[in-house]
PDB file of C-alpha atoms and ligand atoms in Angstrom:
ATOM      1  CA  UNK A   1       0.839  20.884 -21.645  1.00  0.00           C
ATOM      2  CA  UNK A   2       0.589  22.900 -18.614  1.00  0.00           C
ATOM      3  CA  UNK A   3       2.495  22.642 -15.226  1.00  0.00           C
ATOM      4  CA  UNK A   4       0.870  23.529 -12.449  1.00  0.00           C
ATOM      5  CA  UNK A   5       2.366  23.891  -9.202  1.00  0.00           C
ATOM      6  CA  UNK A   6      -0.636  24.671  -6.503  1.00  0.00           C
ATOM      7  CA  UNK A   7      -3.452  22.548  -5.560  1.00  0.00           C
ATOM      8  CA  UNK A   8      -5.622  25.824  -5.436  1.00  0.00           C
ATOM      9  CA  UNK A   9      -4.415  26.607  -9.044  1.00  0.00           C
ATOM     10  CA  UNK A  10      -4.937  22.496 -10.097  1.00  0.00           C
ATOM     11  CA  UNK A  11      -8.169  22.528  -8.988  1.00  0.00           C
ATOM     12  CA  UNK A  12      -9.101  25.681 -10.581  1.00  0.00           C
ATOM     13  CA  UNK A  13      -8.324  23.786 -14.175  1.00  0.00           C
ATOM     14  CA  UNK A  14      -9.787  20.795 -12.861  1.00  0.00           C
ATOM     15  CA  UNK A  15     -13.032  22.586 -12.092  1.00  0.00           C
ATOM     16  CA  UNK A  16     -12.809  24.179 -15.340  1.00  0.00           C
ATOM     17  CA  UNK A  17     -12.489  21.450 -17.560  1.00  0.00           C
ATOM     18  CA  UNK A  18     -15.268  19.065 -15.341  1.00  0.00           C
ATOM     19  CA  UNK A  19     -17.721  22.597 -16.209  1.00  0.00           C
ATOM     20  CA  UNK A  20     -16.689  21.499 -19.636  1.00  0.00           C
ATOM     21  CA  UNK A  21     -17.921  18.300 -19.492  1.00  0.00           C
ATOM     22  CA  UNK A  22     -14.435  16.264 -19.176  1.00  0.00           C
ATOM     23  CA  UNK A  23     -13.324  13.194 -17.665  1.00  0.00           C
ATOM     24  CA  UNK A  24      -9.664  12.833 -15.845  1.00  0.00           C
ATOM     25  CA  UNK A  25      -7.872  10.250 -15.589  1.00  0.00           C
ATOM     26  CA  UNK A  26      -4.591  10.905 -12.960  1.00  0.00           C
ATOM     27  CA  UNK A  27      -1.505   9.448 -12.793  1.00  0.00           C
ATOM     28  CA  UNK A  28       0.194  10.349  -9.386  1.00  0.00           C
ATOM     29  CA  UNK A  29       3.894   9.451  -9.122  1.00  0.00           C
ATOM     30  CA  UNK A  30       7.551  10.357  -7.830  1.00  0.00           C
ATOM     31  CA  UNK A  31       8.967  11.538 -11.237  1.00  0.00           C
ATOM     32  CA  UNK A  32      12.233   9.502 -12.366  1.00  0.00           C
ATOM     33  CA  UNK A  33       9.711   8.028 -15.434  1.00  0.00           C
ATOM     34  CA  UNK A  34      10.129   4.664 -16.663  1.00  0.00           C
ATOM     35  CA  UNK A  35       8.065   3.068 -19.337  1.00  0.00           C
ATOM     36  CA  UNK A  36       5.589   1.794 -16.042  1.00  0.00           C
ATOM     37  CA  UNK A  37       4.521   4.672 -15.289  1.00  0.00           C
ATOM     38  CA  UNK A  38       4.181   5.500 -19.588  1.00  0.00           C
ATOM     39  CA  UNK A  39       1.526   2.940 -19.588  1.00  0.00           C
ATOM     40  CA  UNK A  40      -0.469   3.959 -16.507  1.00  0.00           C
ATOM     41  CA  UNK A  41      -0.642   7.654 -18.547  1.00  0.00           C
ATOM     42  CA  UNK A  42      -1.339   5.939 -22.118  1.00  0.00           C
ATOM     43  CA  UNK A  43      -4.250   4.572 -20.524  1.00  0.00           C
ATOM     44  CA  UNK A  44      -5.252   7.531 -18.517  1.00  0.00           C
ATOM     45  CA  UNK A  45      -5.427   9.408 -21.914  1.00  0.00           C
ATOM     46  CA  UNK A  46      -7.445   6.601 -23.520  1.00  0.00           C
ATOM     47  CA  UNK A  47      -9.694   6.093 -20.495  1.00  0.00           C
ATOM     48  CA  UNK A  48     -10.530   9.898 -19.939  1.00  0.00           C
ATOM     49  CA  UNK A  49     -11.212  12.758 -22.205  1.00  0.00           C
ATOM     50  CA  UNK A  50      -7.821  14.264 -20.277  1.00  0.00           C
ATOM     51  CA  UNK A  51      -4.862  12.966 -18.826  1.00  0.00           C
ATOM     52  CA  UNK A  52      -2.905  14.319 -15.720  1.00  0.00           C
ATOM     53  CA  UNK A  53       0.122  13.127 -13.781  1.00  0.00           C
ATOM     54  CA  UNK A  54       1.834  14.711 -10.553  1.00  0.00           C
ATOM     55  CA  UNK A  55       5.367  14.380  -9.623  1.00  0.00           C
ATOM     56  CA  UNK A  56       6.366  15.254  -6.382  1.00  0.00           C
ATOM     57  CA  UNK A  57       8.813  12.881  -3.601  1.00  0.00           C
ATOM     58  CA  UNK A  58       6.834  12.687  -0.912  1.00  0.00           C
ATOM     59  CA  UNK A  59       8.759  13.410   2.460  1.00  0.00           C
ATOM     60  CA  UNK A  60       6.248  11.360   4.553  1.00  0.00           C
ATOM     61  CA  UNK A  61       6.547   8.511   2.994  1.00  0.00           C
ATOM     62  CA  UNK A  62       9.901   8.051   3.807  1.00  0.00           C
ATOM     63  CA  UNK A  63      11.670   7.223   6.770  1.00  0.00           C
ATOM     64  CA  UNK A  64      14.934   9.733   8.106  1.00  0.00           C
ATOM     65  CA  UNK A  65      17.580   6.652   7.197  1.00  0.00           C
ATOM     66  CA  UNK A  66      15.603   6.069   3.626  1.00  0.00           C
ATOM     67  CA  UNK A  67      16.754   7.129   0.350  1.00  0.00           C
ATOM     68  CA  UNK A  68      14.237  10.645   0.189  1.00  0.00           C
ATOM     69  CA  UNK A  69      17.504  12.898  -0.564  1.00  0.00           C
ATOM     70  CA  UNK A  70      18.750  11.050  -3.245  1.00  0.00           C
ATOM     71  CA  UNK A  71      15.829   9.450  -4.916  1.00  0.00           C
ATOM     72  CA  UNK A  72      16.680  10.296  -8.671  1.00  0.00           C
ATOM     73  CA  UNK A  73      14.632  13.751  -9.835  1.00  0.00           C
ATOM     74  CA  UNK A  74      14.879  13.835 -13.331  1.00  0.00           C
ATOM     75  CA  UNK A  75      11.810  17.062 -13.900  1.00  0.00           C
ATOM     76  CA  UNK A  76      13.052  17.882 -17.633  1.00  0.00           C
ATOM     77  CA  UNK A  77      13.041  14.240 -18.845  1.00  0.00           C
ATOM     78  CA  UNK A  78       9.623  13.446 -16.663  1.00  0.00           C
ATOM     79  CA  UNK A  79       7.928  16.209 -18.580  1.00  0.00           C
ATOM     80  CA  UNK A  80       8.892  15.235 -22.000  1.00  0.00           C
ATOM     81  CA  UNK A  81       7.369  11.768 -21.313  1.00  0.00           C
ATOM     82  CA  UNK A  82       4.511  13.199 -20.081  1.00  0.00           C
ATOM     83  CA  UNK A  83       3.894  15.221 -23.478  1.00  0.00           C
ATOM     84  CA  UNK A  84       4.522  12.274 -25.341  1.00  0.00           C
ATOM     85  CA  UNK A  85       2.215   9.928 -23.195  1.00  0.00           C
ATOM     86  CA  UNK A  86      -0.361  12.751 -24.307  1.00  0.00           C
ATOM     87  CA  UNK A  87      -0.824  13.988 -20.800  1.00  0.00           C
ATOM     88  CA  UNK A  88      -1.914  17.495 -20.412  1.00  0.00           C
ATOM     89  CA  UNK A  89      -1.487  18.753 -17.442  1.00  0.00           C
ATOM     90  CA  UNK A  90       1.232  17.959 -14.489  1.00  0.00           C
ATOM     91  CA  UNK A  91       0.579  18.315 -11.148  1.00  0.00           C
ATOM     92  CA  UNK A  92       4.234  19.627  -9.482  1.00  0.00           C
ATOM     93  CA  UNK A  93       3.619  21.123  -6.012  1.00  0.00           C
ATOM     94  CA  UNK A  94       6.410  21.519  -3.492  1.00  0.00           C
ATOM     95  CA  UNK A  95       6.962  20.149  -0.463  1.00  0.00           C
ATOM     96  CA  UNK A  96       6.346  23.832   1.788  1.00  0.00           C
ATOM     97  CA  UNK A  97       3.089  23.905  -0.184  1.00  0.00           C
ATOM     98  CA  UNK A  98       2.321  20.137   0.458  1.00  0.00           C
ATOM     99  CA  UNK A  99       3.419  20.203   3.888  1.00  0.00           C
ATOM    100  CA  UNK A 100       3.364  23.985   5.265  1.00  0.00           C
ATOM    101  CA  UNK A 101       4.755  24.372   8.914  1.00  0.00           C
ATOM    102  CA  UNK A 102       2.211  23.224  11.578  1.00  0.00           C
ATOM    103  CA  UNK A 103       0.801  20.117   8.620  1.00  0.00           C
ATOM    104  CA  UNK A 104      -0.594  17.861  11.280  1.00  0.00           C
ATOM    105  CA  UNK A 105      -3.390  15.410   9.300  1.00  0.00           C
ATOM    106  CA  UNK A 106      -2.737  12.005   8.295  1.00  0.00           C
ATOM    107  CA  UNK A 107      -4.376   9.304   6.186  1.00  0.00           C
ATOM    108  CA  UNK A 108      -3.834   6.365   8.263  1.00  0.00           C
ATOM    109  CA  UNK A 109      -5.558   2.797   6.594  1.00  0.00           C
ATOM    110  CA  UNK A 110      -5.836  -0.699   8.928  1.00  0.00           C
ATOM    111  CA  UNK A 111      -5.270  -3.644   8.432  1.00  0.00           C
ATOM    112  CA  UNK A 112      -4.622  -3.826   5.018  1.00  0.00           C
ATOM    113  CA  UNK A 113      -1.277  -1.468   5.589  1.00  0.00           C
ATOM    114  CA  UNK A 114      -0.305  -4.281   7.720  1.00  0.00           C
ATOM    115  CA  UNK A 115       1.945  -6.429   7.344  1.00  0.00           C
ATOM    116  CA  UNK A 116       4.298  -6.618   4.240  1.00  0.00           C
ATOM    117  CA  UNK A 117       5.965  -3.116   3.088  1.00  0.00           C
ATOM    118  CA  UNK A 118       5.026  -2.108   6.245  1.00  0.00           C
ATOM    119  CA  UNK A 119       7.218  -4.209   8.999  1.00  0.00           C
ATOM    120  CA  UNK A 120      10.484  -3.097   7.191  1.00  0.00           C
ATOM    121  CA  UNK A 121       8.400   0.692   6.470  1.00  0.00           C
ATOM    122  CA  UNK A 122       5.894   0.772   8.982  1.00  0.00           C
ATOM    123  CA  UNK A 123       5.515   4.728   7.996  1.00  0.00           C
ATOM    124  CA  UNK A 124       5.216   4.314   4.352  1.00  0.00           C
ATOM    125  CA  UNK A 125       1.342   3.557   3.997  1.00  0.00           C
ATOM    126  CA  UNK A 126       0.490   6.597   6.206  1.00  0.00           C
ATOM    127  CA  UNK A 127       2.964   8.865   3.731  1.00  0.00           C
ATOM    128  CA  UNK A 128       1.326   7.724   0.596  1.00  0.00           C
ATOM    129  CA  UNK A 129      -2.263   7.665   1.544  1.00  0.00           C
ATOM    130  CA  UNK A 130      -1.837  10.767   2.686  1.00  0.00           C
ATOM    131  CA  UNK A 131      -0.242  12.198  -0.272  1.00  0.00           C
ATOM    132  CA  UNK A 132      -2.776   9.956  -2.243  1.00  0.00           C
ATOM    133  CA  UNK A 133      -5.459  12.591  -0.722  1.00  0.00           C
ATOM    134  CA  UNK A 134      -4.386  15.535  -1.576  1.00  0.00           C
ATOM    135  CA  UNK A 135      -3.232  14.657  -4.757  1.00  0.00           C
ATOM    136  CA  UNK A 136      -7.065  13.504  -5.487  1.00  0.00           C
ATOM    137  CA  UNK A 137      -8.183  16.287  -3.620  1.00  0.00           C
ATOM    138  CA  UNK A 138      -6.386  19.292  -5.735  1.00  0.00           C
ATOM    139  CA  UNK A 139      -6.739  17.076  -9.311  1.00  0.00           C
ATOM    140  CA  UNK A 140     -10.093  16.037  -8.457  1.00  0.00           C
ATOM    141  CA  UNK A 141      -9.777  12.624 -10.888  1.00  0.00           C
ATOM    142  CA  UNK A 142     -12.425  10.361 -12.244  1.00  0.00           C
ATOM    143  CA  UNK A 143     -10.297   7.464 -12.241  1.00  0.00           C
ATOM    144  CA  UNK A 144      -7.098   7.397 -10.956  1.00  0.00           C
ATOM    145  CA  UNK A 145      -4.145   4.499 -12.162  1.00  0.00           C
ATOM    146  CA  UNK A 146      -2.067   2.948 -10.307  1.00  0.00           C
ATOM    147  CA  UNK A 147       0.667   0.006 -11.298  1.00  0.00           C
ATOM    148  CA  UNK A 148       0.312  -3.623  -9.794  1.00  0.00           C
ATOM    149  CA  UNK A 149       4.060  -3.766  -9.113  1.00  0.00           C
ATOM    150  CA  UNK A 150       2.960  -2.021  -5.651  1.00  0.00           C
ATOM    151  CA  UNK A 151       0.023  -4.240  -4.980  1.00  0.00           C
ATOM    152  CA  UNK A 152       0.242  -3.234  -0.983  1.00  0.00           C
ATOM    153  CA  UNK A 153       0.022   0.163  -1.865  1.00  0.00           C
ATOM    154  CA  UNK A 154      -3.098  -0.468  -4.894  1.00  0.00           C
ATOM    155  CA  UNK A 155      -5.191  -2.911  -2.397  1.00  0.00           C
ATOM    156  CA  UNK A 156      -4.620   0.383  -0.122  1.00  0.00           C
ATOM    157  CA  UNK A 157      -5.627   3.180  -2.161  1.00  0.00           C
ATOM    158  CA  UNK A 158      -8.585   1.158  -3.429  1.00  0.00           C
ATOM    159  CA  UNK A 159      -9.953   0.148   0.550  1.00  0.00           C
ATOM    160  CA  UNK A 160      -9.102   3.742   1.355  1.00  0.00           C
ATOM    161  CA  UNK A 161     -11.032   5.444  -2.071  1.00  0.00           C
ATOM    162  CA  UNK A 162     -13.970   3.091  -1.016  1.00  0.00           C
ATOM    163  CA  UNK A 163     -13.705   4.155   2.655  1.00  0.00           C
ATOM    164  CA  UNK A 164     -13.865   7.623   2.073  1.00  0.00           C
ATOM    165  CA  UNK A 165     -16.510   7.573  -0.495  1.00  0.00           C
ATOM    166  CA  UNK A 166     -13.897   9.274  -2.838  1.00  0.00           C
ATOM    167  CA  UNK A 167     -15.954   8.795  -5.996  1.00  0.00           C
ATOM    168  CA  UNK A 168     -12.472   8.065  -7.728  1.00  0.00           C
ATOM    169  CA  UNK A 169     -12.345   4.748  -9.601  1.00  0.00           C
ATOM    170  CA  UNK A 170      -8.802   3.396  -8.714  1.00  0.00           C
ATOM    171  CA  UNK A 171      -7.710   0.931 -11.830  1.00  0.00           C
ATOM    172  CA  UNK A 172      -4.897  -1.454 -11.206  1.00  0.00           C
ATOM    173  CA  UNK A 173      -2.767  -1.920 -14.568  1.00  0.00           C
ATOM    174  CA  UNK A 174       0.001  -4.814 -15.108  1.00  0.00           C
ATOM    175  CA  UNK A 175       3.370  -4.728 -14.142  1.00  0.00           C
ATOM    176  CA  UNK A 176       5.796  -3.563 -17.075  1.00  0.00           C
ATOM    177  CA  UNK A 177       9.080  -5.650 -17.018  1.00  0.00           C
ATOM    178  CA  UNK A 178      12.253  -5.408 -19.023  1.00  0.00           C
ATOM    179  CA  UNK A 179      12.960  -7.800 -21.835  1.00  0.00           C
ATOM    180  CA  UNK A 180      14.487 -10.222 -18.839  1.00  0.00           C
ATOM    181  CA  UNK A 181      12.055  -9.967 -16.506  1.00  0.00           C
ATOM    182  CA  UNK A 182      12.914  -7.366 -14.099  1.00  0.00           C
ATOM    183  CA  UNK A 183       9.927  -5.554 -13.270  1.00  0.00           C
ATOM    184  CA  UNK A 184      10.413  -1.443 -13.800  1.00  0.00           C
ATOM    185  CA  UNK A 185      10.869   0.429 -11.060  1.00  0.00           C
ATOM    186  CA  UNK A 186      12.562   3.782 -10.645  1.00  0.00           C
ATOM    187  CA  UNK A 187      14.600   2.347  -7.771  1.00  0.00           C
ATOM    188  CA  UNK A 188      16.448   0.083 -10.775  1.00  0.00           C
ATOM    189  CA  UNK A 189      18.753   3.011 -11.361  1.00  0.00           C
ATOM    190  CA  UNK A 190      20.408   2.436  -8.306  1.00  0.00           C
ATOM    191  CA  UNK A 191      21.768  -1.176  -9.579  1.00  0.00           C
ATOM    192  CA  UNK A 192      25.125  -1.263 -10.722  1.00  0.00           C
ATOM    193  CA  UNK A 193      26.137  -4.496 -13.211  1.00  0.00           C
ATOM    194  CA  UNK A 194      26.508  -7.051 -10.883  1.00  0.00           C
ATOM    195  CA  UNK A 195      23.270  -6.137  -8.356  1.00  0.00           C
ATOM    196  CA  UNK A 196      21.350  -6.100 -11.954  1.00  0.00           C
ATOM    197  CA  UNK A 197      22.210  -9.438 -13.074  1.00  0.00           C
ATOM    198  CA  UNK A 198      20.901 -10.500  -9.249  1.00  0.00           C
ATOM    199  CA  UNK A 199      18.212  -8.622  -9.143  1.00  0.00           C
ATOM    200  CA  UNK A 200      17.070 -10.965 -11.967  1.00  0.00           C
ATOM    201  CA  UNK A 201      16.258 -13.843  -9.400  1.00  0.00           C
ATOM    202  CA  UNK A 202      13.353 -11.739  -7.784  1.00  0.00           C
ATOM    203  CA  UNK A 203      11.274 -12.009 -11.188  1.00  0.00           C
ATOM    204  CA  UNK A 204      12.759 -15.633 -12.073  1.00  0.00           C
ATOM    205  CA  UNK A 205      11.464 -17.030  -8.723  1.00  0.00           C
ATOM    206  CA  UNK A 206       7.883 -15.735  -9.242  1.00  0.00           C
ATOM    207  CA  UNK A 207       7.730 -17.360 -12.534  1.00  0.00           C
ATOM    208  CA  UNK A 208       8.650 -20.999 -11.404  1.00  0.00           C
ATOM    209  CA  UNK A 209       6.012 -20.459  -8.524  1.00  0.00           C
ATOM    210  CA  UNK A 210       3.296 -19.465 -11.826  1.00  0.00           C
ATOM    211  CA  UNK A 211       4.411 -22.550 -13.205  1.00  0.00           C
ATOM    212  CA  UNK A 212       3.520 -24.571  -9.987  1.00  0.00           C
ATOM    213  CA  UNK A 213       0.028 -22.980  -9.542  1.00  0.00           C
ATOM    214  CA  UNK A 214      -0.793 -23.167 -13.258  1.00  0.00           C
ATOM    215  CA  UNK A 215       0.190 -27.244 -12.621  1.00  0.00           C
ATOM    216  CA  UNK A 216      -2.095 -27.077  -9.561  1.00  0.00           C
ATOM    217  CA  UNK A 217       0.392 -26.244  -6.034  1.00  0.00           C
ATOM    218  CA  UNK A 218      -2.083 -24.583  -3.831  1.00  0.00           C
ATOM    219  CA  UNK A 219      -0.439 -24.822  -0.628  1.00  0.00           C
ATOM    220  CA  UNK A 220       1.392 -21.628   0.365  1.00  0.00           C
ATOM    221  CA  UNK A 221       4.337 -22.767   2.130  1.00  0.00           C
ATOM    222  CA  UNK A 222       5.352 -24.621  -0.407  1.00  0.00           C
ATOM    223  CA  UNK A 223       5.100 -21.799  -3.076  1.00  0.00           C
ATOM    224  CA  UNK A 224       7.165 -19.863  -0.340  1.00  0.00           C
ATOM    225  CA  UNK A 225       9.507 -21.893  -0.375  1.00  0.00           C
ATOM    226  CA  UNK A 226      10.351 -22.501  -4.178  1.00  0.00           C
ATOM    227  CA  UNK A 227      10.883 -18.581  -4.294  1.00  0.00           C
ATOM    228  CA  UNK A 228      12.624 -18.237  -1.458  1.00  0.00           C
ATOM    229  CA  UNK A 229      14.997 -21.086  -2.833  1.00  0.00           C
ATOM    230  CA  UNK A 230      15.323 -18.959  -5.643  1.00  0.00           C
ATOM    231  CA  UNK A 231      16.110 -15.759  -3.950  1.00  0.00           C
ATOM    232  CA  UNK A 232      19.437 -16.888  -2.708  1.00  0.00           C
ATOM    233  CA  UNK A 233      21.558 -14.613  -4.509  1.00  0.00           C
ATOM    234  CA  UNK A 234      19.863 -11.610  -2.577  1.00  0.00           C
ATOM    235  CA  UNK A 235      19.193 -10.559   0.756  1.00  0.00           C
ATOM    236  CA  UNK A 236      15.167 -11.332   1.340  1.00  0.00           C
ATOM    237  CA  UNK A 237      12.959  -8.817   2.743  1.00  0.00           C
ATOM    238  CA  UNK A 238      10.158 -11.318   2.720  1.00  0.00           C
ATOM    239  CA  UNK A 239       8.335 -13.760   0.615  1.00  0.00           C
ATOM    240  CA  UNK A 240       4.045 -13.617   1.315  1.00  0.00           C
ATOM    241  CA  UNK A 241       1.071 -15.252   0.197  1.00  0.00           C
ATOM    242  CA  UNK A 242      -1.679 -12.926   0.388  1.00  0.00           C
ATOM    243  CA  UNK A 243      -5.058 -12.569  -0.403  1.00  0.00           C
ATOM    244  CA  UNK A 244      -5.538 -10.222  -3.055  1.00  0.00           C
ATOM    245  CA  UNK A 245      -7.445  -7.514  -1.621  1.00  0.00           C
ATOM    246  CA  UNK A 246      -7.201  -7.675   2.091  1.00  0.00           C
ATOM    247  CA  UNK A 247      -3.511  -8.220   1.992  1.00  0.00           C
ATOM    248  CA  UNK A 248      -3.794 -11.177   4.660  1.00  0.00           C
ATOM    249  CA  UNK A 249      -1.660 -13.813   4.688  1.00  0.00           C
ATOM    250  CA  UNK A 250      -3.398 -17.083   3.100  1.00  0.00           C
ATOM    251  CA  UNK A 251      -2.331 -20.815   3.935  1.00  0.00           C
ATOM    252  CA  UNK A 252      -3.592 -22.142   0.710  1.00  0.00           C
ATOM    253  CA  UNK A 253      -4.610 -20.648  -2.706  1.00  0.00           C
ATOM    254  CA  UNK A 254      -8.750 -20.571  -2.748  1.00  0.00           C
ATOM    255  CA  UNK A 255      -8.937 -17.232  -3.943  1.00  0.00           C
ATOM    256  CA  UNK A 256      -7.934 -14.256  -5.806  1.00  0.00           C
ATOM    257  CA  UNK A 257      -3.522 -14.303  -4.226  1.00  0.00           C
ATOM    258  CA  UNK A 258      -0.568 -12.059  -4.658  1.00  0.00           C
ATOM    259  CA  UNK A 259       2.496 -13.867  -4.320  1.00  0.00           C
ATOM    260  CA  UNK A 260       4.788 -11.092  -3.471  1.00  0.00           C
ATOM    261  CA  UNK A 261       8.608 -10.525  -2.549  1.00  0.00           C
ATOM    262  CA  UNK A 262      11.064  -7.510  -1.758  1.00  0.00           C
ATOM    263  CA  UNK A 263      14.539  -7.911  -1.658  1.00  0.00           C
ATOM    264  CA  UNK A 264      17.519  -5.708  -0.954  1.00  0.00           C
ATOM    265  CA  UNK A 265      19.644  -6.077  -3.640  1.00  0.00           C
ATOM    266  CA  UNK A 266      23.226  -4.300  -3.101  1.00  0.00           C
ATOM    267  CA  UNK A 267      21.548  -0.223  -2.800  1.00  0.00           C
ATOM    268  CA  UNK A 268      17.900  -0.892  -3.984  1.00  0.00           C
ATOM    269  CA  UNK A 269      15.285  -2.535  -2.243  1.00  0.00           C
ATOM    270  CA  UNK A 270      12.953  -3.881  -4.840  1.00  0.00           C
ATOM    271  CA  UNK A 271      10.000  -5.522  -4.931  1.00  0.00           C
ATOM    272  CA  UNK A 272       7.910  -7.614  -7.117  1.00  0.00           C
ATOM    273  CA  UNK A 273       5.017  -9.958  -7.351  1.00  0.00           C
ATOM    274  CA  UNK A 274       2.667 -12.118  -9.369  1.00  0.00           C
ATOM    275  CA  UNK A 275      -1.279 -12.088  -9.073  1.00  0.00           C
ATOM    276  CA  UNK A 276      -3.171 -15.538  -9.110  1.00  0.00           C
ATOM    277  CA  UNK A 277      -6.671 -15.626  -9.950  1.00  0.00           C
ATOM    278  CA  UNK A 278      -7.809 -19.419  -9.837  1.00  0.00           C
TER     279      UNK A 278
HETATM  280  O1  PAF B   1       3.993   4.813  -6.299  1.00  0.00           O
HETATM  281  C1  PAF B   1       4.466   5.957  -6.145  1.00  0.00           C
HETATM  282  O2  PAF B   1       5.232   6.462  -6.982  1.00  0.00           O
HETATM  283  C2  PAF B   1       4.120   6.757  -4.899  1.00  0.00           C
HETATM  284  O3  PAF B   1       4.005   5.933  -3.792  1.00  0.00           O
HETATM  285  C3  PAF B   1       2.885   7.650  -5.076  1.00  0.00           C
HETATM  286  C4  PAF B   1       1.629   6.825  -5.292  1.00  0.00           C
HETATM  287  C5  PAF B   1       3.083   8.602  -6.241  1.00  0.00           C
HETATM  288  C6  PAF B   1       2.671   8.488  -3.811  1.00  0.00           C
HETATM  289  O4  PAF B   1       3.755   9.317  -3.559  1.00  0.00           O
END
């Protein structure tokens, strides 16, 4: 396992191991590992002939009042899952060699940044597409995983990958929940007893509204509805139903949907969703 902490000095491995022949699968993600992000690496490593994940916070995708200074940075336990996960390289730059004084270019993606994440964050989708690019640009990936618990940000990097003829396959995996539901999400650590017994309601919600589609409820506002009903416990962020890759707002299910919520709940705000695929 090697840790590499320059883009120039990433790509020089990258270039070496592509003269070699090799596929690479990437894995780009904040640190503070849960078993999510395990399975977006096991099936980098299966998928590719290597596996490589970054961790780095990214500054710009946070606003000043958001959590950037105390989002959990765990490096020595991140790495060990990494090795196990049968990565082999990790991408760790820092933030003076991500953003150097003067850094002035930004990723910015329309429409499909709309809406969402982005009325409560309207600078998050800049931050990570941005980040996004120079994480592909330095690991130079084949195909690069991402986890469906963000759907804004996969439907995202996938219209901004095709936009920008990246040549990077980006593949959506499932969301990994906990025995009860709660979908992972390093953000979980913030939840003290209480918040995680509420935070429970996010997940339970979307399941009742499966239930209704798989029995045939197209119509949106009634979905809506049903979860927000079942969101009462927390303080709701918003409740969408969206079409799957545009991220547009749909009044009735007739295509690929993401019913999707975010919630504060007591510290965290978490999010969560369910895709529908009639
Ligand atoms: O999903 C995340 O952890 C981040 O948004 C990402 C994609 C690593 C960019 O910083």
């Amino acid at each position: 396992m090697e840790i590499i902490e320059t883009a120039e000095a990433m790509r020089a491995w990258s270039f070496r191991q592509k003269r070699l022949g090799k596929t690479i699968g990437f894995v780009p993600t904040m640190g503070a590992l849960h078993e999510g992000h395990i399975s977006l690496m096991r099936a980098a490593v299966q998928g590719n002939d290597l596996g490589v994940a970054s961790i780095f916070v990214n500054p710009t995708q946070f606003a000043p009042n958001e959590d950037f200074s105390k989002y959990p940075r765990t490096f020595e336990g991140d790495v060990r899952m990494c090795t196990e996960a049968g990565i082999q390289a990790i991408y760790a730059p820092t933030g003076d060699s991500m953003y150097p004084a003067g850094y002035s270019t930004y990723v910015t993606v329309e429409n499909v940044s709309e809406g969402l994440c982005s009325r409560t964050r309207p600078h998050f989708f800049r931050g990570v597409a941005t980040v996004v690019t120079k994480l592909f640009n330095a690991v130079l990936p084949d195909r690069a995983y991402f986890g469906q618990k963000d759907a804004q940000q996969c439907a995202v990097i996938k219209r901004m990958a095709r936009d920008l003829d990246m040549g990077i396959d980006i593949i959506e995996m499932p969301i990994i929940r906990e025995p009860d539901g709660l979908a992972m999400s390093s953000r979980n650590r913030y939840l003290g007893p209480e918040d995680r017994q509420r935070a429970l309601c996010l997940s339970r919600s979307l399941f009742q509204a499966e239930k209704m589609l798989q029995a045939g409820e197209r119509s949106a506002a009634v979905l809506i509805q049903a979860v927000r009903e079942g969101m009462d416990a927390v303080n709701i962020d918003y409740v969408e139903l969206v079409d799957a890759d545009s991220m547009q707002p749909v009044d009735r299910v007739e295509q690929p949907v993401v019913l999707a919520v975010a919630a504060l709940v007591g510290p965290a705000r978490l999010i969560d969703n369910i895709k529908y695929i009639l």
